[in-house]
Every structure is written in C-alpha cells, then in structure tokens.
XYZ file of C-alpha atoms in Angstrom:
635
model
C 52.977 -62.998 22.454
C 55.059 -59.894 23.206
C 55.125 -60.793 26.891
C 56.385 -64.297 26.086
C 59.122 -62.964 23.780
C 60.225 -60.453 26.430
C 60.525 -63.253 28.962
C 62.663 -65.347 26.608
C 64.937 -62.387 25.789
C 65.556 -61.552 29.446
C 66.030 -65.222 30.345
C 68.641 -65.593 27.588
C 70.818 -62.825 29.054
C 70.528 -64.275 32.562
C 71.607 -67.724 31.330
C 74.456 -66.180 29.326
C 75.877 -64.419 32.374
C 78.977 -65.788 34.041
C 78.392 -67.468 37.420
C 79.527 -64.405 39.377
C 76.981 -62.225 37.528
C 74.138 -64.672 38.144
C 75.105 -64.708 41.816
C 74.756 -60.898 41.913
C 71.287 -61.160 40.394
C 70.387 -63.791 43.011
C 71.549 -61.490 45.815
C 69.260 -58.765 44.468
C 66.282 -61.111 44.931
C 65.477 -61.689 41.243
C 66.823 -65.230 40.871
C 63.499 -67.023 41.544
C 61.857 -65.330 38.560
C 64.269 -67.076 36.193
C 63.455 -70.507 37.620
C 59.840 -70.195 36.491
C 59.266 -72.250 33.356
C 57.983 -70.563 30.242
C 54.240 -70.496 30.791
C 51.629 -70.063 28.087
C 49.972 -66.677 28.128
C 46.241 -66.816 28.923
C 44.928 -63.445 27.695
C 41.250 -64.382 28.038
C 41.637 -65.166 31.751
C 43.452 -61.877 32.300
C 40.791 -59.950 30.395
C 37.964 -61.655 32.296
C 39.609 -60.709 35.596
C 40.245 -57.176 34.362
C 36.526 -56.748 33.712
C 35.937 -57.337 37.436
C 38.528 -54.809 38.628
C 37.163 -51.851 40.599
C 39.686 -48.994 40.445
C 37.947 -47.057 43.219
C 38.536 -49.866 45.705
C 41.769 -51.131 44.081
C 40.251 -54.615 44.274
C 38.305 -57.201 42.321
C 34.557 -56.930 42.883
C 33.238 -60.468 42.393
C 29.659 -61.646 43.053
C 30.770 -63.012 46.439
C 32.652 -59.878 47.563
C 36.010 -58.173 47.200
C 39.232 -60.042 46.474
C 42.699 -58.490 46.256
C 46.054 -59.960 45.221
C 48.204 -59.385 48.293
C 51.866 -59.164 49.243
C 51.623 -62.753 50.428
C 50.474 -63.765 46.948
C 53.470 -61.988 45.388
C 55.918 -63.615 47.801
C 54.465 -67.125 47.504
C 53.878 -67.102 43.734
C 56.930 -65.225 42.394
C 59.528 -65.302 45.180
C 60.113 -61.545 44.842
C 61.126 -59.635 47.961
C 58.276 -57.618 49.419
C 60.346 -56.213 52.281
C 62.929 -53.436 52.367
C 62.947 -49.821 51.204
C 60.029 -48.485 49.212
C 60.836 -48.252 45.504
C 60.889 -44.486 45.513
C 63.282 -41.710 44.546
C 63.742 -39.088 41.846
C 62.103 -38.890 38.457
C 63.533 -36.546 35.813
C 62.172 -34.845 32.704
C 65.139 -36.172 30.717
C 67.426 -39.159 31.297
C 69.893 -38.390 28.505
C 72.981 -37.692 30.611
C 72.190 -40.447 33.132
C 71.735 -43.070 30.408
C 74.976 -42.129 28.662
C 76.902 -42.293 31.940
C 75.399 -45.494 33.405
C 74.416 -47.431 30.261
C 76.668 -45.973 27.553
C 73.609 -45.854 25.335
C 72.134 -42.951 23.378
C 68.879 -41.475 24.627
C 67.301 -38.620 22.738
C 67.107 -35.216 24.316
C 63.701 -34.482 25.822
C 63.146 -38.251 26.147
C 63.213 -40.862 28.870
C 63.147 -43.976 26.673
C 65.952 -46.285 25.553
C 65.420 -47.888 22.118
C 64.961 -51.609 22.679
C 67.002 -52.830 19.694
C 70.301 -51.059 20.614
C 69.860 -52.214 24.207
C 69.433 -55.849 23.170
C 72.308 -55.678 20.687
C 74.683 -54.429 23.393
C 73.717 -57.543 25.355
C 74.534 -59.779 22.375
C 70.954 -60.275 21.157
C 71.082 -59.353 17.487
C 68.410 -61.645 16.105
C 65.807 -62.973 18.500
C 63.536 -64.436 15.872
C 62.746 -68.138 15.692
C 64.198 -70.020 12.741
C 61.797 -72.240 10.834
C 61.859 -75.798 12.114
C 63.379 -74.956 15.485
C 61.903 -76.404 18.675
C 61.064 -74.208 21.649
C 64.431 -74.855 23.335
C 66.697 -74.515 20.292
C 66.403 -70.708 19.861
C 67.010 -70.306 23.604
C 70.259 -72.288 23.374
C 71.361 -70.490 20.205
C 70.729 -67.015 21.601
C 72.452 -67.891 24.884
C 75.630 -68.950 23.071
C 75.705 -65.742 21.033
C 75.001 -63.494 24.006
C 77.674 -65.134 26.145
C 80.370 -64.008 23.661
C 79.393 -60.344 24.144
C 79.223 -60.260 27.942
C 82.078 -59.712 30.382
C 83.451 -62.870 31.928
C 85.304 -61.181 34.820
C 84.257 -58.592 37.440
C 84.968 -54.991 36.546
C 83.553 -51.852 34.950
C 82.305 -53.731 31.866
C 80.553 -56.309 34.044
C 78.781 -53.521 35.947
C 77.733 -51.975 32.637
C 76.349 -55.305 31.417
C 74.446 -55.817 34.657
C 72.842 -52.351 34.541
C 71.768 -52.894 30.942
C 70.302 -56.254 31.890
C 68.428 -54.779 34.870
C 66.989 -51.956 32.750
C 65.793 -54.558 30.238
C 64.448 -56.861 32.979
C 62.607 -54.121 34.870
C 61.392 -52.212 31.824
C 60.383 -55.114 29.573
C 59.326 -57.836 32.008
C 58.680 -56.951 35.644
C 57.291 -53.437 35.019
C 56.521 -53.691 31.333
C 54.455 -50.955 29.702
C 52.838 -50.720 26.309
C 55.144 -49.873 23.443
C 58.502 -51.072 22.172
C 60.897 -48.774 24.025
C 62.338 -49.334 27.501
C 61.943 -46.636 30.131
C 64.818 -45.268 32.162
C 62.747 -44.421 35.235
C 64.494 -46.998 37.453
C 67.985 -45.984 36.351
C 68.640 -43.691 39.354
C 68.058 -46.683 41.666
C 70.611 -48.751 39.698
C 73.539 -46.365 40.021
C 74.809 -48.143 43.143
C 74.381 -51.826 42.290
C 75.057 -52.875 45.888
C 71.828 -51.106 46.974
C 69.501 -52.705 44.418
C 68.696 -55.717 46.600
C 67.532 -53.495 49.443
C 64.346 -52.369 47.682
C 60.910 -53.998 47.982
C 60.594 -54.821 44.291
C 57.777 -57.281 44.932
C 55.605 -54.582 46.544
C 56.367 -52.249 43.640
C 55.402 -55.024 41.220
C 52.025 -55.397 42.956
C 51.370 -51.655 42.634
C 52.211 -51.905 38.935
C 49.743 -54.782 38.569
C 46.998 -52.713 40.236
C 47.719 -49.817 37.903
C 47.691 -52.075 34.853
C 44.349 -53.629 35.849
C 42.863 -50.142 36.177
C 43.972 -49.095 32.690
C 41.640 -48.661 29.737
C 39.199 -51.524 29.095
C 40.382 -51.516 25.477
C 43.656 -53.018 26.691
C 43.229 -56.787 26.673
C 46.161 -57.820 28.847
C 48.038 -56.692 31.925
C 51.537 -55.312 31.876
C 54.370 -56.941 33.728
C 55.056 -60.551 34.660
C 51.926 -62.245 33.302
C 52.200 -65.601 35.184
C 51.472 -63.880 38.504
C 47.834 -63.010 37.850
C 47.198 -66.304 36.063
C 48.551 -68.402 38.949
C 46.663 -66.206 41.427
C 43.441 -67.162 39.639
C 44.432 -70.853 39.502
C 44.918 -70.885 43.289
C 41.907 -68.835 44.409
C 39.380 -69.844 41.712
C 40.292 -73.455 40.916
C 36.815 -74.365 39.617
C 37.462 -72.213 36.522
C 39.757 -75.023 35.386
C 42.241 -72.760 33.598
C 45.446 -74.013 35.219
C 47.296 -77.290 34.993
C 49.270 -78.363 38.084
C 52.159 -80.103 36.316
C 55.004 -79.803 38.858
C 53.616 -79.989 42.417
C 55.907 -79.163 45.298
C 58.214 -76.706 43.522
C 58.788 -73.201 44.898
C 57.962 -70.470 44.195
C 54.453 -71.656 43.446
C 54.401 -70.267 39.894
C 56.835 -73.042 38.952
C 54.139 -75.663 39.599
C 51.599 -74.428 37.083
C 51.015 -74.168 33.385
C 48.093 -72.765 31.447
C 45.569 -75.217 30.016
C 45.207 -75.224 26.261
C 41.951 -73.932 24.837
C 41.357 -74.166 21.088
C 38.134 -72.166 21.044
C 37.920 -68.686 19.563
C 39.145 -66.005 21.964
C 35.750 -64.282 22.004
C 34.047 -67.572 22.930
C 36.620 -68.214 25.657
C 36.079 -64.753 27.114
C 32.298 -65.069 27.131
C 32.524 -68.492 28.777
C 34.938 -67.235 31.449
C 32.842 -64.194 32.290
C 29.739 -66.339 32.718
C 31.727 -68.852 34.774
C 32.902 -66.098 37.127
C 29.377 -64.690 37.460
C 28.014 -68.085 38.485
C 31.135 -69.336 40.259
C 30.302 -71.633 43.219
C 31.004 -69.496 46.272
C 32.016 -72.565 48.286
C 34.809 -73.201 45.763
C 36.463 -69.826 46.400
C 39.789 -70.502 48.106
C 40.511 -67.583 50.406
C 43.638 -69.046 51.988
C 45.485 -71.260 49.474
C 48.780 -71.242 51.417
C 47.673 -72.814 54.692
C 49.547 -76.031 53.983
C 52.670 -74.315 52.677
C 55.845 -74.209 54.751
C 58.970 -72.066 54.477
C 61.257 -74.876 53.351
C 63.347 -73.789 50.372
C 61.901 -70.265 50.542
C 64.243 -68.084 52.641
C 62.540 -64.929 51.400
C 59.344 -65.827 53.276
C 60.838 -65.413 56.759
C 61.450 -61.681 56.251
C 58.246 -61.262 54.271
C 55.789 -62.591 56.858
C 55.656 -59.399 58.981
C 54.095 -57.684 55.941
C 51.334 -60.271 55.502
C 47.809 -59.358 56.568
C 48.392 -55.598 56.684
C 46.854 -52.692 54.787
C 49.629 -50.481 53.458
C 50.651 -48.105 50.658
C 52.591 -49.578 47.726
C 55.249 -47.472 45.991
C 56.812 -47.556 42.563
C 58.307 -44.073 42.023
C 55.483 -41.724 40.994
C 52.848 -44.429 41.443
C 51.509 -44.818 44.997
C 48.489 -47.083 45.479
C 46.772 -48.510 48.576
C 46.618 -52.195 49.394
C 43.107 -52.205 50.906
C 43.435 -55.621 52.501
C 40.757 -54.760 55.069
C 38.232 -55.292 52.252
C 39.120 -58.995 52.147
C 39.290 -60.002 55.788
C 38.072 -63.489 54.860
C 41.421 -64.041 53.112
C 43.004 -63.745 56.562
C 40.629 -66.223 58.214
C 38.511 -63.427 59.734
C 34.831 -62.580 59.504
C 34.239 -59.681 57.133
C 33.151 -56.553 58.987
C 31.427 -53.549 57.430
C 34.154 -51.099 56.437
C 34.434 -47.647 55.011
C 34.510 -47.750 51.253
C 37.906 -46.480 49.975
C 38.178 -43.189 48.140
C 40.267 -43.319 44.973
C 41.574 -39.741 45.011
C 43.343 -39.747 48.393
C 46.633 -39.644 46.520
C 47.009 -38.576 42.910
C 50.024 -38.847 40.683
C 50.685 -36.476 37.766
C 49.660 -38.880 35.033
C 49.655 -42.454 33.757
C 52.212 -41.937 31.002
C 55.883 -41.092 31.417
C 56.122 -39.791 27.879
C 56.641 -36.056 27.679
C 58.124 -33.574 30.135
C 57.539 -33.117 33.824
C 59.508 -31.495 36.577
C 62.220 -33.262 38.517
C 60.396 -34.734 41.501
C 61.642 -36.227 44.753
C 58.948 -38.790 45.525
C 60.418 -39.592 48.918
C 59.659 -36.048 49.952
C 56.343 -35.755 48.141
C 54.968 -39.028 49.546
C 56.682 -38.851 52.926
C 53.526 -39.808 54.864
C 52.858 -42.894 52.720
C 56.507 -43.978 52.939
C 56.410 -43.687 56.725
C 53.349 -45.944 56.714
C 55.283 -48.452 54.591
C 58.252 -48.334 56.968
C 55.868 -49.054 59.875
C 54.544 -52.042 57.884
C 51.133 -50.446 57.514
C 48.197 -51.331 59.708
C 47.179 -54.799 60.852
C 43.767 -55.934 59.642
C 41.474 -56.927 62.506
C 37.781 -57.759 62.789
C 35.378 -58.435 65.634
C 32.497 -59.372 63.331
C 30.691 -62.663 63.951
C 29.062 -62.870 60.502
C 29.666 -61.599 56.985
C 26.036 -60.590 56.464
C 26.323 -56.853 57.175
C 29.283 -56.484 54.810
C 27.558 -58.432 52.051
C 24.369 -56.392 52.345
C 26.376 -53.159 52.149
C 28.286 -54.642 49.214
C 25.007 -55.388 47.424
C 23.806 -51.828 47.966
C 27.087 -50.381 46.725
C 27.306 -52.406 43.523
C 23.733 -53.498 42.897
C 21.773 -50.308 43.532
C 18.190 -50.731 44.733
C 17.392 -54.306 45.671
C 14.627 -55.481 43.354
C 12.291 -58.375 44.025
C 14.835 -60.900 42.789
C 17.487 -59.582 45.141
C 14.956 -59.478 48.003
C 13.996 -63.098 47.405
C 17.651 -64.102 47.253
C 18.282 -62.326 50.538
C 15.348 -64.079 52.213
C 16.546 -67.432 50.939
C 20.014 -66.597 52.242
C 18.730 -65.817 55.730
C 16.647 -68.997 55.805
C 19.544 -71.115 54.648
C 21.917 -69.453 57.100
C 19.573 -70.049 60.025
C 19.120 -73.661 58.984
C 22.906 -74.122 58.934
C 23.132 -72.661 62.433
C 20.516 -75.067 63.733
C 22.024 -78.122 62.053
C 25.502 -77.275 63.419
C 24.095 -76.861 66.921
C 22.184 -80.144 66.608
C 25.330 -81.981 65.528
C 27.278 -80.577 68.455
C 24.496 -81.521 70.869
C 24.382 -85.091 69.560
C 28.154 -85.469 69.834
C 28.171 -84.186 73.400
C 25.319 -86.522 74.369
C 27.231 -89.504 73.001
C 30.388 -88.413 74.826
C 28.528 -87.940 78.096
C 26.914 -91.384 77.869
C 30.304 -92.946 77.143
C 31.916 -91.317 80.193
C 29.020 -92.302 82.451
C 29.153 -95.863 81.185
C 32.884 -96.048 81.821
C 32.456 -94.804 85.400
C 29.695 -97.325 86.101
C 32.060 -100.071 84.931
C 34.703 -98.890 87.401
C 37.032 -97.406 84.797
C 37.644 -93.678 84.972
C 38.199 -92.381 81.486
C 37.251 -88.790 82.119
C 40.786 -87.641 81.438
C 40.933 -89.353 78.076
C 37.458 -88.149 77.288
C 38.574 -84.570 77.668
C 36.732 -83.697 80.900
C 34.539 -84.816 83.786
C 30.814 -85.644 83.432
C 29.940 -82.348 85.102
C 31.992 -80.444 82.539
C 30.442 -82.382 79.669
C 26.990 -81.764 81.106
C 27.705 -78.031 81.195
C 28.896 -78.103 77.594
C 25.853 -80.138 76.638
C 23.543 -77.637 78.311
C 25.201 -74.809 76.408
C 24.905 -76.655 73.119
C 21.227 -77.361 73.742
C 20.661 -73.663 74.464
C 22.355 -72.785 71.194
C 20.176 -75.307 69.395
C 17.047 -73.753 70.878
C 18.281 -70.261 69.965
C 18.987 -71.328 66.389
C 15.555 -72.944 66.202
C 13.939 -69.734 67.434
C 15.774 -67.616 64.864
C 14.820 -70.109 62.173
C 11.161 -69.835 63.080
C 11.367 -66.021 63.077
C 12.997 -65.937 59.659
C 10.623 -68.553 58.294
C 7.697 -66.416 59.439
C 9.264 -63.242 57.954
C 9.954 -64.941 54.619
C 6.433 -66.360 54.466
C 4.869 -62.991 55.308
C 6.961 -60.944 52.872
C 6.619 -63.452 50.059
C 2.801 -63.327 50.324
C 2.589 -59.560 50.848
C 0.856 -58.243 47.749
C -2.002 -56.078 48.932
C -3.501 -53.537 46.508
C -1.581 -50.304 46.390
C 1.700 -51.837 47.513
C 4.687 -52.308 45.239
C 4.649 -56.083 45.648
C 2.467 -56.988 42.627
C 4.308 -54.597 40.323
C 7.687 -55.948 41.320
C 6.489 -59.488 40.883
C 5.292 -58.693 37.382
C 8.688 -57.260 36.470
C 10.855 -59.956 38.025
C 11.872 -63.144 36.296
C 13.999 -66.131 37.151
C 16.322 -67.791 34.635
C 16.826 -71.527 34.641
C 19.819 -73.610 33.565
C 18.275 -74.559 30.231
C 18.235 -70.900 29.200
C 14.489 -70.444 29.538
C 12.712 -68.057 31.846
C 9.521 -68.065 33.819
C 7.738 -64.837 34.457
C 7.433 -63.990 38.101
C 3.712 -63.371 37.720
C 2.804 -66.608 36.004
C 0.867 -69.409 37.627
C -1.182 -67.377 40.106
C -1.149 -64.166 42.065
C 2.178 -64.994 43.708
C 5.293 -64.828 41.525
C 7.528 -67.804 40.909
C 10.138 -66.350 43.247
C 7.543 -65.603 45.935
C 6.048 -69.066 45.598
C 9.518 -70.582 45.932
C 10.172 -68.700 49.138
C 6.744 -69.580 50.492
C 7.362 -73.223 49.718
C 10.812 -72.992 51.319
C 9.269 -71.401 54.396
C 6.647 -74.150 54.608
C 9.244 -76.898 54.295
C 11.541 -75.342 56.905
C 9.335 -76.465 59.760
C 10.855 -77.404 63.074
C 10.305 -81.160 62.757
C 11.620 -81.909 59.259
C 14.511 -84.422 58.974
C 18.077 -83.181 58.560
C 18.453 -84.886 55.187
C 15.382 -83.081 53.902
C 16.831 -79.768 55.086
C 20.100 -80.465 53.271
C 18.223 -81.140 50.047
C 16.343 -77.884 50.419
C 19.592 -76.007 51.069
C 21.036 -77.327 47.822
C 17.858 -76.365 46.004
C 18.033 -72.807 47.329
C 21.696 -72.555 46.390
C 20.920 -73.679 42.824
C 18.095 -71.145 42.470
C 20.320 -68.285 43.566
C 23.056 -69.478 41.193
C 20.510 -69.460 38.364
C 19.583 -65.893 39.245
C 23.240 -64.924 38.965
C 23.438 -66.568 35.554
C 20.407 -64.650 34.338
C 22.179 -61.406 35.186
C 25.260 -62.674 33.379
C 23.288 -63.356 30.194
C 21.738 -59.905 30.217
C 25.149 -58.246 30.506
C 26.428 -56.731 27.236
C 29.927 -56.241 28.648
C 31.869 -57.431 31.665
C 31.624 -54.182 33.586
C 31.842 -54.718 37.316
C 29.378 -51.940 37.999
C 26.600 -54.265 36.831
C 27.011 -56.747 39.663
C 23.594 -57.108 41.255
C 22.168 -57.784 44.634
C 21.018 -61.183 43.384
C 24.544 -62.224 42.453
C 25.767 -61.109 45.854
C 22.938 -63.198 47.282
C 24.736 -66.179 45.798
C 27.348 -65.857 48.499
C 24.851 -64.781 51.107
C 23.033 -68.067 50.614
C 26.024 -69.994 51.811
C 27.607 -67.779 54.419
C 28.230 -69.700 57.635
C 26.638 -67.295 60.083
C 27.203 -69.176 63.382
C 25.347 -67.515 66.223
C 23.411 -64.278 65.908
C 22.278 -62.442 68.984
C 19.063 -60.584 69.512
C 20.600 -57.152 68.939
C 21.871 -58.062 65.459
C 18.502 -59.435 64.468
C 16.633 -56.310 65.610
C 19.155 -54.069 63.877
C 18.827 -55.961 60.606
C 15.047 -55.772 60.717
C 15.170 -52.067 61.566
C 17.522 -51.283 58.687
C 15.611 -53.348 56.149
C 12.850 -50.805 55.590
C 15.333 -47.941 55.338
C 17.476 -49.754 52.773
C 14.501 -50.637 50.622
C 13.837 -46.977 50.018
C 17.229 -45.851 48.714
C 18.815 -46.613 45.388
C 22.438 -47.089 46.408
C 24.619 -46.847 49.429
C 28.115 -46.590 50.757
C 29.661 -48.934 53.224
C 29.372 -47.865 56.821
C 32.612 -46.610 58.407
C 34.307 -48.713 61.065
C 34.226 -47.317 64.617
C 37.827 -46.100 64.846
C 38.477 -44.948 61.296
C 38.884 -41.271 60.373
C 38.593 -39.873 56.869
C 41.728 -38.227 55.562
C 44.085 -39.993 57.920
C 46.359 -40.947 55.036
C 46.326 -44.631 55.888
C 44.872 -47.208 53.618
C 42.596 -48.640 56.281
C 42.597 -51.532 58.588
C 39.094 -52.798 59.136
C 38.212 -52.380 62.761
C-alpha cells in the first residue's frame, strides 16, 4: 500500500506542474513513468520471485535455469533511459548544508535524511489521505488542485527549487525507494545542475537497485522501487502464471498495457500456490524473448538504448555497484546456453546496505574507476558457440541440486531419450519435405516446365540436401539407439553390492493426485526404473511418429510430477533447494539438434565422475580469467 500511495503523491506533483516544468521532466527522461496507469500491487508475486533470487549470481535460479531482468526489460517496460553517464559521484556523511542550500529544507546534523512530511508540504501536499466516499480519481484531482497553488508558474529560482524537491521525492520515494518514512539525500549532489540530470543512465541505476532489493532479507515481503517493473517482467516472461491482465494492448512503454489480476484468496494461500506453480512451470511456456515483435515506433529512447542490449556490464547507483551477468541467460538472446564460470559475489563490495549513520566522504567515480570504464565501453557482448543447452543444465543441476539421486538420474535419462527422439523426428520431417520437393521438381521438368528457380534450386542441389538430411536422420537414429540402450542398461542395473537397490528403495515419485508410489514397490525394479525401461522398450526404431509424440508427452508429465513432489516437500521457498529433478524438467524438453560423437563421448566420460561428487561449480569458459574485473561474457 505504501508503494501505491508514494506513486499517487509523486504523480500529483507532476500533474500540478506548469507545462514548462513537465517539459523539463520529460527532457530528463522521466516522463514515461507518469504515463503508466496506477497498477494494483501484487506482493505475493513479488515475494514468490524473491524466493528464487540467488544473490551470488545476481539472477533468478528457476527450475529451468537462470533468468535475469535486463537493461532491455527496463527500457521496454518503463521507458527509462539506460544510456548515458553512470549514476555515480560523491556520497557524504552529512547532507545538512547541501539540503539547506539546494532544497531550503532542514536536515538534522549527522543525518542524511529529509523528513517526508515537510518535503510534501513544501510541494503543496498537506493532506494526502482519502476522504470517505471518494472514488479513486477524486483525491488525485483534489490534491492536484491544491498542489498547483503552491508551485511556481514561471521559470526562475523558485521553479528550480520546486523541481529539485520533486526530484528528491521522486527518486527517494518511488524510483529508488527504501524502507522507512524518510527520504534520502544521496542523489542531491547529482541534482545541483538540473541541466545535467538527463545525462545519467537512471534506468541502469534502477535495475541495480532492483537487484539489491531482491537480495535483501527474506523477511522483507516486497521489493523497493517502482513495483510495476518486476510484476510486468513476470507477466511477459512467465505468462502461464496468469497473474497479469493485458487491458491496453499496443501502448508504450509496455507497463502501460498491463494490470494485476485480482485474487481474493488469503495472501499465504496465494504465495503457496505461486511457489508451487513456479516449481512446476511448463518449461515450454517460458518466454525468453518477449520483445521480438516490438518495433521502435513511439519509443525514441530505444534507438539509443539498443547498443546496451545483450551485454554483460556493471550497473552503478552511487555506492552500489552490481554486475549484470547476462551471460548466464544466453537463451534470452536467442543463443544456446554454454557452460560458464559461476559468478563470485564478492568481486566488488560496498561499505554497507544502509545509508543511516556516518561514513567518510567517498568519490565513487574514483573508487570504482574500472567498473565505470567497463560501463562506458558498454560492457562485453554475450556470445556462445554451444550447440545444445545440455552441458549448462547439467552443471546447473550440480550447482543447485547437489548429488544427483536416483530421481534426478532417471529424469536425466528421460531427458536424453526425449531429446534424441526430437532430433530424429526433426530430421525425418526435413527428409520427407525434401523428398516431396525433389519429386515435384522432377515432375515439372518431365512435363517440360522448368520450375527449379521457383522451387529454390536445381534437382542436383535438392538431391544433395536430401542426402544430407538422410545422413542426419541416420545419425539421430544411431544416437537414439545408443541412449535407449544406455537407459535400459542403467535402469536395470541393480546387482548386489551396488548402490542401485538402495537408491531405488529411497526414491519416490509423486503423482498429480498428491499420492506417491515407492520406488521399490511392484518388483525388484523401482517405479522410476520401470518407467525408463518401458520408455526404452517403446523407443524402438520402427515405432510410428504419433506414438513417439505420445511418449514424449508422458515423459514430460512424469518429470513435471517429480518437480511438484520437490515443491511439496519444501518448507520455504529457498532457491538453494532446487533439485536435479526439477532441472530435469527443462532438460526433458531442450531442443538439442545435432550432437557429434565427441560430445557424446565426453558426456559419457563425465557421467561417472559427476556421480561421485556432491556438488559442483560451473566450468569456466575458454577465454575467461578470474579477477579481470568484468562481469563476464559467456564465451
């Protein structure tokens, strides 16, 4: 509720400004924020996302891999400028003299906070409460009329004073809001010259503030700052959660299109439902690139922002400097996810989370010179030469799931079988299409009509493509047979003295109705092992395509059920409890394309080594050096 009230208060002052003042705010790049309609706060969605935040990686760790809100998300959703100078400068132990000179407001000695009530009263907001019987728009109109009488109507010293007070309120209570009632003066040094305010990358600073807020104490149930951003980010990337309502399609920035769906259930019930929904979220419904169909029309800020898209970089907001590890989410850029070095949290440390209390005067441009230079170079482009996501996902499972138990092993085997089957079916479809095209071209030539140009090539070219497709089909079939044999062998491996029987006795599989079947019931083979054996038997080389599709759906449902079982056993929404089985949910549907012999031998060689260790870190990329100061770039 506090976030909603803060938004209304700031919006009132903006609407009460004279046209020349609103034009100045527009030139600073803040105008799009005030075109966003008043959205309902969705604290349960924010809290559910917060429970998946991994501070070490500065990213969400979902069952299907990392996801990170990016600079492109900030630009598309909010319209804030993500380009320009880093939001960096001096911080002081006391802002008393600066506040009296620039704001004409009292700030206590040994303090850096402006009392909110005097600040609002100087902007004409004496009573922001809602009168009984008023509609949602009536208090906004009433407060705007009152505030307009207190604000300067002509350019001059008083207008500059009003604008600085407004910007301190806007930055301190809305864009970079913190817990508590007071407003911080930390941005005041950047507001001394009002003509320079629009030259800062406030959108990038806002993203760093969001990262910091997500990494705060788990006892905090909401994020600080402009709350619609994270909500709309979830609506776009995780639409199957069904938490957003697209009420105004086509408007820009994108946050203007959405509102939060109403939910009358108890907050605790909503949170539990959302956490379970995220744990069992259909991986095929994850939208990695929601802006592919978006143009630049009506969004002039995007043209200058695009050079910053798809790059790993450091984000600055005074004494807070955090990495944007975009190389962890290469799939969001349309790339295959390569195995990357896992980020280290303590590469850059700031003095502390709170600004309350004393600290020395610090020049952050000097202290973080290396990170600012990286920002000025627009960071490092994210690149990948990976052909599959499998290696990354296996490393991800080891990092977050610890030792792969029998359930995770079964999920991995199902994933490899399903992936190989997808490869073969894709190759078969391509072969069939090329055969039909070749027959059509040959038939046209026999009839005396040359249509090779319209067909896209000569018969010889089509024959070459057909031969290549048939080779790929045979290769996919061979890999399928190898994986079918491996799954069958490992599922039935339970000789005395091995760990197979013990693991099968411990494992269990949960089903949608909430019941469970012990892995050792119904015979020597566990339920999971029997399922894999049956899958291996049914994945023979001569089964129909429709039958294979049915089996693929069955395997996907089983892995989803495994993820739900882990969700039910979770007492809290801590991301560290993500398991190899839940990661297998995405593995089961990864489109692997072609795998060469070397990758297959490497995977088989590493399998035995990974089974014997309890956890693992992601392998470093070939050209990456520890301690380089950069936030990474994939390959």
